[in-house]
CSV table of C-alpha atoms in Angstrom, one decimal:
chain,number,residue,atom,x,y,z
A,2,UNK,CA,-11.5,-12.5,4.2
A,3,UNK,CA,-12.5,-11.2,0.8
A,4,UNK,CA,-9.8,-9.0,-0.6
A,5,UNK,CA,-9.6,-7.0,-3.8
A,6,UNK,CA,-6.2,-6.0,-5.3
A,7,UNK,CA,-6.1,-3.4,-8.0
A,8,UNK,CA,-2.7,-3.5,-9.6
A,9,UNK,CA,-0.7,-6.7,-10.3
A,10,UNK,CA,2.8,-5.4,-10.4
A,11,UNK,CA,5.5,-6.4,-7.9
A,12,UNK,CA,3.7,-5.4,-4.8
A,13,UNK,CA,0.2,-6.4,-6.0
A,14,UNK,CA,1.4,-9.7,-7.4
A,15,UNK,CA,3.3,-10.7,-4.2
A,16,UNK,CA,0.4,-9.7,-2.0
A,17,UNK,CA,-1.8,-11.9,-4.1
A,18,UNK,CA,0.6,-14.8,-3.6
A,19,UNK,CA,0.9,-14.4,0.1
A,20,UNK,CA,-2.8,-13.6,0.8
A,21,UNK,CA,-4.1,-16.5,-1.2
A,22,UNK,CA,-1.6,-18.8,0.5
A,23,UNK,CA,-3.0,-17.6,3.9
A,24,UNK,CA,-6.5,-18.7,2.7
A,25,UNK,CA,-8.0,-15.3,1.8
A,26,UNK,CA,-10.4,-15.0,-1.2
A,27,UNK,CA,-8.5,-12.7,-3.5
A,28,UNK,CA,-9.7,-10.9,-6.7
A,29,UNK,CA,-7.0,-9.2,-8.7
A,30,UNK,CA,-7.1,-6.7,-11.5
A,31,UNK,CA,-4.7,-4.7,-13.6
A,32,UNK,CA,-5.0,-2.1,-16.3
A,33,UNK,CA,-4.7,-4.6,-19.2
A,34,UNK,CA,-7.6,-6.8,-18.4
A,35,UNK,CA,-8.2,-10.1,-16.6
A,36,UNK,CA,-7.1,-12.1,-19.7
A,37,UNK,CA,-3.5,-11.0,-18.9
A,38,UNK,CA,-3.6,-12.4,-15.4
A,39,UNK,CA,-4.1,-16.0,-16.3
A,40,UNK,CA,-0.6,-17.1,-15.1
A,41,UNK,CA,-1.0,-15.3,-11.7
A,42,UNK,CA,-4.5,-16.8,-11.3
A,43,UNK,CA,-3.3,-20.3,-12.0
A,44,UNK,CA,-0.3,-19.9,-9.7
A,45,UNK,CA,-2.3,-18.6,-6.8
A,46,UNK,CA,-6.0,-19.4,-7.2
A,47,UNK,CA,-6.9,-15.7,-7.2
A,48,UNK,CA,-9.8,-14.6,-9.4
A,49,UNK,CA,-8.8,-12.3,-12.3
A,50,UNK,CA,-11.3,-9.5,-12.7
A,51,UNK,CA,-11.6,-6.0,-14.2
A,52,UNK,CA,-10.8,-3.0,-12.0
A,53,UNK,CA,-14.5,-2.3,-11.8
A,54,UNK,CA,-15.1,-5.7,-10.3
A,55,UNK,CA,-12.1,-6.0,-7.9
A,56,UNK,CA,-13.8,-4.5,-4.9
A,57,UNK,CA,-17.1,-6.4,-5.2
A,58,UNK,CA,-17.9,-7.8,-1.8
A,59,UNK,CA,-14.4,-7.0,-0.5
A,60,UNK,CA,-13.7,-6.2,3.1
A,61,UNK,CA,-10.2,-4.9,2.1
A,62,UNK,CA,-9.2,-3.3,-1.2
A,63,UNK,CA,-5.5,-2.7,-2.0
A,64,UNK,CA,-4.9,0.1,-4.5
A,65,UNK,CA,-1.4,-0.5,-5.8
A,66,UNK,CA,-1.1,1.3,-9.1
A,67,UNK,CA,1.2,4.1,-10.3
A,68,UNK,CA,0.1,7.4,-8.8
A,69,UNK,CA,-0.5,8.8,-12.3
A,70,UNK,CA,-3.1,6.0,-12.9
A,71,UNK,CA,-5.1,6.7,-9.7
A,72,UNK,CA,-7.4,9.3,-11.4
A,73,UNK,CA,-8.1,6.8,-14.2
A,74,UNK,CA,-9.5,4.2,-11.8
A,75,UNK,CA,-13.2,3.4,-12.8
A,76,UNK,CA,-15.7,5.7,-11.3
A,77,UNK,CA,-17.5,4.1,-8.4
A,78,UNK,CA,-15.1,1.1,-8.3
A,79,UNK,CA,-15.7,0.8,-4.5
A,80,UNK,CA,-19.5,0.9,-4.8
A,81,UNK,CA,-19.9,-2.9,-4.5
A,82,UNK,CA,-17.5,-3.3,-1.7
A,83,UNK,CA,-18.5,-4.6,1.8
A,84,UNK,CA,-19.9,-2.0,4.2
A,85,UNK,CA,-17.0,-0.3,6.0
A,86,UNK,CA,-14.4,-1.5,3.4
A,87,UNK,CA,-10.8,-0.7,4.3
A,88,UNK,CA,-8.8,0.7,1.4
A,89,UNK,CA,-5.0,0.3,1.5
A,90,UNK,CA,-2.9,2.7,-0.6
A,91,UNK,CA,0.6,1.4,-1.4
A,92,UNK,CA,1.5,4.3,-3.8
A,93,UNK,CA,4.4,6.7,-4.0
A,94,UNK,CA,4.9,9.8,-6.0
A,95,UNK,CA,7.7,9.5,-8.5
A,96,UNK,CA,7.6,12.6,-10.6
A,97,UNK,CA,9.9,11.0,-13.2
A,98,UNK,CA,7.2,8.4,-13.8
A,99,UNK,CA,4.0,10.2,-12.7
A,100,UNK,CA,4.7,13.7,-14.1
A,101,UNK,CA,4.4,16.8,-11.9
A,102,UNK,CA,1.5,16.7,-9.4
A,103,UNK,CA,1.3,20.3,-8.1
A,104,UNK,CA,-0.6,19.6,-4.9
A,105,UNK,CA,2.0,17.0,-3.8
A,106,UNK,CA,4.8,19.3,-4.8
A,107,UNK,CA,3.2,21.9,-2.6
A,108,UNK,CA,3.2,19.6,0.4
A,109,UNK,CA,0.0,17.6,0.3
A,110,UNK,CA,0.8,14.0,1.6
A,111,UNK,CA,0.7,11.6,-1.3
A,112,UNK,CA,-2.0,9.4,0.3
A,113,UNK,CA,-4.1,12.4,1.0
A,114,UNK,CA,-4.0,13.2,-2.7
A,115,UNK,CA,-5.0,9.6,-3.5
A,116,UNK,CA,-7.8,9.7,-1.0
A,117,UNK,CA,-9.2,12.8,-2.7
A,118,UNK,CA,-9.0,11.2,-6.2
A,119,UNK,CA,-10.9,8.1,-5.2
A,120,UNK,CA,-13.3,9.7,-2.8
A,121,UNK,CA,-12.7,7.3,0.0
A,122,UNK,CA,-10.5,7.2,3.1
A,123,UNK,CA,-7.3,5.2,2.7
A,124,UNK,CA,-4.7,3.6,5.0
A,125,UNK,CA,-1.1,4.0,3.8
A,126,UNK,CA,1.0,0.9,4.0
A,127,UNK,CA,3.5,-1.2,2.0
A,128,UNK,CA,4.7,1.9,0.2
A,129,UNK,CA,8.3,1.6,1.4
A,130,UNK,CA,8.4,-2.2,1.3
A,131,UNK,CA,10.6,-4.1,-1.1
A,132,UNK,CA,8.2,-6.4,-3.0
A,133,UNK,CA,10.4,-9.4,-2.6
A,134,UNK,CA,10.5,-9.0,1.1
A,135,UNK,CA,6.7,-9.7,1.2
A,136,UNK,CA,7.7,-13.2,0.1
A,137,UNK,CA,11.0,-13.7,1.8
A,138,UNK,CA,11.1,-11.8,5.1
A,139,UNK,CA,7.9,-12.9,6.8
A,140,UNK,CA,8.5,-14.2,10.4
A,141,UNK,CA,6.3,-15.5,13.2
A,142,UNK,CA,5.0,-13.1,15.8
A,143,UNK,CA,7.5,-12.6,18.5
A,144,UNK,CA,10.6,-13.4,16.4
A,145,UNK,CA,13.5,-11.1,17.4
A,146,UNK,CA,14.2,-8.4,14.9
A,147,UNK,CA,11.0,-9.1,13.0
A,148,UNK,CA,10.7,-6.5,10.2
A,149,UNK,CA,8.2,-3.8,10.9
A,150,UNK,CA,6.1,-1.7,8.5
A,151,UNK,CA,4.7,1.8,9.2
A,152,UNK,CA,0.9,2.2,8.8
A,153,UNK,CA,-0.8,5.6,8.7
A,154,UNK,CA,-4.5,6.5,8.5
A,155,UNK,CA,-7.3,8.4,10.2
A,156,UNK,CA,-9.8,5.6,10.9
A,157,UNK,CA,-8.6,3.6,14.0
A,158,UNK,CA,-10.7,0.5,13.1
A,159,UNK,CA,-9.4,0.4,9.5
A,160,UNK,CA,-5.9,1.0,10.6
A,161,UNK,CA,-6.1,-1.9,13.1
A,162,UNK,CA,-7.5,-4.1,10.3
A,163,UNK,CA,-4.5,-3.4,8.2
A,164,UNK,CA,-2.1,-3.9,11.1
A,165,UNK,CA,-3.7,-7.2,11.8
A,166,UNK,CA,-3.4,-8.3,8.2
A,167,UNK,CA,0.2,-7.3,8.1
A,168,UNK,CA,0.8,-9.3,11.3
A,169,UNK,CA,-0.8,-12.3,9.6
A,170,UNK,CA,1.6,-11.7,6.6
A,171,UNK,CA,4.5,-12.0,9.0
A,172,UNK,CA,5.5,-8.5,9.9
A,173,UNK,CA,5.3,-6.2,12.9
A,174,UNK,CA,3.7,-2.7,12.4
A,175,UNK,CA,4.2,0.8,13.8
A,176,UNK,CA,1.5,3.3,14.0
A,177,UNK,CA,2.5,6.1,11.6
A,178,UNK,CA,-0.2,8.5,12.9
A,179,UNK,CA,-3.0,10.1,10.8
A,180,UNK,CA,-2.9,10.4,7.1
A,181,UNK,CA,-1.6,14.0,7.4
A,182,UNK,CA,1.4,12.4,9.1
A,183,UNK,CA,1.9,9.9,6.3
A,184,UNK,CA,4.6,12.1,4.7
A,185,UNK,CA,6.9,10.5,7.3
A,186,UNK,CA,6.9,7.3,5.3
A,187,UNK,CA,7.1,8.8,1.8
A,188,UNK,CA,10.1,8.3,-0.6
A,189,UNK,CA,13.3,9.8,0.7
A,190,UNK,CA,12.4,9.4,4.4
A,191,UNK,CA,14.3,7.3,6.9
A,192,UNK,CA,11.7,4.5,6.9
A,193,UNK,CA,11.4,4.3,3.1
A,194,UNK,CA,13.0,0.9,2.2
A,195,UNK,CA,13.9,0.4,5.9
A,196,UNK,CA,14.0,-3.3,6.9
A,197,UNK,CA,14.3,-2.5,10.6
A,198,UNK,CA,12.3,-3.8,13.5
A,199,UNK,CA,9.6,-1.8,15.3
A,200,UNK,CA,12.1,0.3,17.3
A,201,UNK,CA,14.0,1.2,14.1
A,202,UNK,CA,10.8,2.2,12.3
A,203,UNK,CA,9.6,4.3,15.3
A,204,UNK,CA,12.9,6.1,15.3
A,205,UNK,CA,12.8,6.6,11.6
A,206,UNK,CA,9.4,8.1,11.6
A,207,UNK,CA,10.4,10.5,14.4
A,208,UNK,CA,13.5,11.7,12.4
A,209,UNK,CA,11.6,12.3,9.1
A,210,UNK,CA,11.7,15.8,7.6
A,211,UNK,CA,8.6,17.3,5.9
A,212,UNK,CA,10.9,18.7,3.2
A,213,UNK,CA,10.8,16.5,0.1
A,214,UNK,CA,14.3,15.5,-1.0
A,215,UNK,CA,15.4,16.7,-4.5
A,216,UNK,CA,15.4,13.2,-5.8
A,217,UNK,CA,11.7,13.0,-5.4
A,218,UNK,CA,10.7,16.4,-6.6
A,219,UNK,CA,9.7,17.4,-10.1
């Protein structure tokens, strides 16, 4: 599968490592330019590109940049993607880093805000996952206590594509509902940073409160 990754930080870098190892064709971009991605490219075989080029021909695009950087993504960066491209949003709102985003403070789910900024539906996944776990905690399907990740989104086909990819990466998934339900996996909720199995993640999603904790408010 052709996959574009925009953002080469901890999550983006480790997804690049795992997805290339699984045989996917990965293009990776960051805000500083492809010349700064030489080491990652040499390590993984991924193709370093600009953010404008990352989605070209891609069936899946992962947006894994700080929320404050989402509005600065190149206009039309998804225009060259494959028809029906699935976009994964891994982002979280950290007001100490991102500044105050009024719509999110007023209750708009973080990924709904991202979707509005980029003008394309997104699937929320990996946002509460420790980056190192992507490398270290993968397990074969059917392994007892296999770690599970919540996945939220409105498009059933896109959501299933993401769940299948996560399964290939070595993790179970739990359906987190539509994107308007994605607040259940935002920072401060029971599943954020939760390394539990599918039962634990299902329980955590059900126990989430829509009220944002003070730690994650501006």
